[in-house]
Each structure stands twice: as structure tokens, then as C-alpha cells.
GROMACS .gro file of C-alpha atoms in nm:
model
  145
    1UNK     CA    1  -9.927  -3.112   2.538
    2UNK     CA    2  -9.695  -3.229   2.796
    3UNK     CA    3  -9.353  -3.054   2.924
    4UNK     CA    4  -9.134  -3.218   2.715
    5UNK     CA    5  -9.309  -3.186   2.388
    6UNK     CA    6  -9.360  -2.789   2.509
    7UNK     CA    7  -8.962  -2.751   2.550
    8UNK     CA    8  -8.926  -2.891   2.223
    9UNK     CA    9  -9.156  -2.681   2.035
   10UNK     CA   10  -8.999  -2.367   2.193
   11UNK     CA   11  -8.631  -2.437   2.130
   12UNK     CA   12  -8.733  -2.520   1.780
   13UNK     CA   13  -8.882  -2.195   1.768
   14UNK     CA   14  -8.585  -2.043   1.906
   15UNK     CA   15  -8.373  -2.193   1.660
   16UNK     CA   16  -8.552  -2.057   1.387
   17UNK     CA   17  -8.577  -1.715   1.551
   18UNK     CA   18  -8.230  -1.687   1.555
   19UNK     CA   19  -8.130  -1.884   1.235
   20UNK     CA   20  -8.353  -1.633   1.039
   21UNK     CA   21  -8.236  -1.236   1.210
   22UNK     CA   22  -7.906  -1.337   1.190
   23UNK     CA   23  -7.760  -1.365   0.835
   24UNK     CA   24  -8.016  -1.051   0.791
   25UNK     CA   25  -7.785  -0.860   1.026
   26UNK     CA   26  -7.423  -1.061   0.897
   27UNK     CA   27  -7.548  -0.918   0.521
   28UNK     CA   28  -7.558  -0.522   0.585
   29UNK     CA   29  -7.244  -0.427   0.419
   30UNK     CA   30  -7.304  -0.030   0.472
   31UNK     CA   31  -7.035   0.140   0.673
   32UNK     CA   32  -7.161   0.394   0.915
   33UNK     CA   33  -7.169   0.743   0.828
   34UNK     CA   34  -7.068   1.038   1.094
   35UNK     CA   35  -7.203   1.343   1.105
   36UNK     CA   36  -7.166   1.637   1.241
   37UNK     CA   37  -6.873   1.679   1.437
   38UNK     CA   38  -6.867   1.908   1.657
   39UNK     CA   39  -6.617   2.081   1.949
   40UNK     CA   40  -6.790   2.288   2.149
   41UNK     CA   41  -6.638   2.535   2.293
   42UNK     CA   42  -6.464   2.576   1.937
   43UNK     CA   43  -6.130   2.723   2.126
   44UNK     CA   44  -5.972   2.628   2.417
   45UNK     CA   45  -5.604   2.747   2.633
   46UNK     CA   46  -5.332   2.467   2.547
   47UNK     CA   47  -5.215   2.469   2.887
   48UNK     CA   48  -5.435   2.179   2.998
   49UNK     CA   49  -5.672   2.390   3.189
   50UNK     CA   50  -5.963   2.421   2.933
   51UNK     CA   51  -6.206   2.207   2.811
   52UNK     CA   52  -6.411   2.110   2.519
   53UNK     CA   53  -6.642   1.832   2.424
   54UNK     CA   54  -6.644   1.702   2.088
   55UNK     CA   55  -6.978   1.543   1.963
   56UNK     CA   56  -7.092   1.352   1.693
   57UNK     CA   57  -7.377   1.146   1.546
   58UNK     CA   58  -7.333   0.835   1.392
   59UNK     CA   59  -7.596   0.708   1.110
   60UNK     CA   60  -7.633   0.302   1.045
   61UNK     CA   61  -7.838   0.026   0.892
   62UNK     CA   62  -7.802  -0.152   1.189
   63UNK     CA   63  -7.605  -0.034   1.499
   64UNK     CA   64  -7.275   0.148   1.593
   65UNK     CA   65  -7.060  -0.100   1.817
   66UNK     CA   66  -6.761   0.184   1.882
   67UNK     CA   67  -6.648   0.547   1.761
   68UNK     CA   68  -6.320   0.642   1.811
   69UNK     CA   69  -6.106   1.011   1.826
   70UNK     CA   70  -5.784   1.068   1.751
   71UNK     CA   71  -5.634   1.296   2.022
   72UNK     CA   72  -5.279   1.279   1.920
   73UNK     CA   73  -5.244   1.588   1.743
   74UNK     CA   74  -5.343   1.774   2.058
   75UNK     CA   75  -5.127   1.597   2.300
   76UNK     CA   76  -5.367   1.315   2.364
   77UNK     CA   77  -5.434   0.949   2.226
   78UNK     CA   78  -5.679   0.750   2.037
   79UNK     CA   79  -5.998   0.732   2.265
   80UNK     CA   80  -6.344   0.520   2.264
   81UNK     CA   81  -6.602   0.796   2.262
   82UNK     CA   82  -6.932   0.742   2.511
   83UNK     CA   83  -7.267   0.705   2.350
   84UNK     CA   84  -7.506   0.958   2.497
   85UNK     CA   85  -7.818   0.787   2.300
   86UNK     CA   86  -7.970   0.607   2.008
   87UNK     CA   87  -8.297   0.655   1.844
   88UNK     CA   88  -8.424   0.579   1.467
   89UNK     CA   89  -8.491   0.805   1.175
   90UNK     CA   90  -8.659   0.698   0.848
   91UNK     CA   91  -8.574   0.332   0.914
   92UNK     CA   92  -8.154   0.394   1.048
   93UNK     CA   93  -8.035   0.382   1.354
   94UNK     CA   94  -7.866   0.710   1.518
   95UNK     CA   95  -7.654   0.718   1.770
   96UNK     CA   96  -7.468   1.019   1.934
   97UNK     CA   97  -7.133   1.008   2.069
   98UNK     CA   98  -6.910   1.205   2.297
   99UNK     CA   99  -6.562   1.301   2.490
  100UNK     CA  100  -6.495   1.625   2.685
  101UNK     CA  101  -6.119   1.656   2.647
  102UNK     CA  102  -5.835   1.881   2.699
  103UNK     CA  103  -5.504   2.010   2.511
  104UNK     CA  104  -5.132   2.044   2.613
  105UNK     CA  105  -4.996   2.145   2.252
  106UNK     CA  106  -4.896   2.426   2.033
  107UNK     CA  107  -5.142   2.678   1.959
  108UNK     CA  108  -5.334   2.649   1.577
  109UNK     CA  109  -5.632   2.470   1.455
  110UNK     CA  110  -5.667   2.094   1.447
  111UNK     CA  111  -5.878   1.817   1.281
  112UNK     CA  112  -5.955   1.525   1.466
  113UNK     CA  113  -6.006   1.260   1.277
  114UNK     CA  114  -6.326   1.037   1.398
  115UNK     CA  115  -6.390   0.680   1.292
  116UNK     CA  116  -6.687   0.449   1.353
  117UNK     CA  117  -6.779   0.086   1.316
  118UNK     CA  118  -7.096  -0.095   1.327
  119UNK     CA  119  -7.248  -0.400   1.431
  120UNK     CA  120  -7.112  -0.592   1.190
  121UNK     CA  121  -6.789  -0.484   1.178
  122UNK     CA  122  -6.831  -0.243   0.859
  123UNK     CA  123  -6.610   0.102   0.915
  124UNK     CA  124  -6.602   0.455   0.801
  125UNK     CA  125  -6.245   0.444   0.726
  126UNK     CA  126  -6.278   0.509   0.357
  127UNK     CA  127  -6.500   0.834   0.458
  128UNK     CA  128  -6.349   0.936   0.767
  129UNK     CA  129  -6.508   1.278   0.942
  130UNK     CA  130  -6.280   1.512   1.185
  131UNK     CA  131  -6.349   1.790   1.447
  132UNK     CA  132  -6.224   2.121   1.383
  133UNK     CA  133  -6.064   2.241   1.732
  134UNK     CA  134  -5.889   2.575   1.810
  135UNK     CA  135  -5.628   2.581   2.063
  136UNK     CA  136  -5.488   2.881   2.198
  137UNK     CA  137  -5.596   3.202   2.304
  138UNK     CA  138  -5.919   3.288   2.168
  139UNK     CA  139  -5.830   3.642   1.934
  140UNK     CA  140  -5.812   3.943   2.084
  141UNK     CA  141  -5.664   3.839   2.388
  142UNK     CA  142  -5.321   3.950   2.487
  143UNK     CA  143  -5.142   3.710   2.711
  144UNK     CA  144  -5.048   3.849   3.067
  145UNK     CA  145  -4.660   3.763   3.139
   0.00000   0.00000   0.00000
């Protein structure tokens, strides 16, 4: 078989490669799930000076494009968390996701509220997930004036 038939061939194989994984992947209509969110430490100073990092895992069909935190209630903003790693568990993908973060805001408990989206565009926002974060002096401590 000579070059040009070969190059033919192999695009056409190509073509079909493509033409057949991706309406497989355009079809998953399952929106990511998050799981256990976590802040660890649990309580931090809200004078800026402490920090905590909040983790979570992320379960798909396919893959998790971005996970977001909402910092706001803790003096922040909306952040893009980092993905530490993927691997696969009885046939979904899971990926974990962090952000080590501070807080400059009254002391109390907040939630966090975490959203994901996949691959395909398909979000969590109708099952969204939050972190649980104390700020403030951790109890029993007396502030020194």
C-alpha cells in the first residue's frame, strides 16, 4: 500500500475514532456529586493570620472540568479550587480538590458552599455541598488585650 492510500486509511480511522467517543461523552447527563468537604484545621483566628485548607472529592461519569468555593462569607471571593488527583472507583471518575485559605471576618461558624461541573458541562447546583469552618478563637481560650 502506498503513502497516500496509508494517509487515507488512517484519517478515516481517525474520523471514526472520534465520531464514535464523542456523542458517548456529549450524552452523560449526570451532574457531579461532592463529597466530603472538609476544613481542616476546623477553627481558625479571623485576623488573617491562620490557615485552613478545605478539601473535597468530586465523583463523575466522566470528568470534573472545575470546582469552585465560595469565600465570601469569610471575607474572601468565589475561587477555582486545585485538583490534587484523579483516579477511578467502580467505573467513576474521582477527583480531589483543594484551597488553603484564610479569614478576616466576624467570629461564628460558616458553610461554604462548593459547586462542581463536569466535562460536559453538567453541575451540582441543584445538590450543592458546603464546608463547615469555625472562625475565631478556638474555646477555652481567653483573648490577651
Amino acid at each position: 500500500m502506498n503513502v497516500k492510500w496509508m494517509s487515507v486509511l488512517i484519517a478515516t480511522i481517525l474520523v471514526f475514532s472520534v465520531s464514535t467517543v464523542i456523542p458517548a461523552v456529549a450524552t452523560e447527563t449526570n451532574p457531579p456529586s461532592v463529597t466530603n468537604p472538609v476544613a481542616n484545621p476546623s477553627t481558625i483566628a479571623n485576623d488573617g493570620s491562620e490557615y485552613t485548607e478545605l478539601t473535597v472529592d468530586v465523583i463523575d461519569d466522566t470528568a470534573v472540568d472545575n470546582v469552585t468555593v465560595d469565600l465570601t462569607p469569610i471575607g474572601g471571593k468565589v475561587i477555582y479550587m486545585t485538583c490534587k488527583g484523579n483516579y477511578t472507583e467502580n467505573g467513576k471518575v474521582i477527583s480531589v480538590f483543594n484551597y488553603t485559605t484564610n479569614a478576616t471576618c466576624p467570629s461564628g461558624t460558616y458553610n461554604l458552599v462548593v459547586n462542581a461541573t463536569d466535562a460536559t458541562e453538567n453541575r451540582n447546583y441543584n445538590n450543592t455541598k458546603t464546608i463547615s469552618l469555625k472562625v475565631g478563637l478556638p474555646e477555652g481560650v481567653i483573648p490577651v488585650y
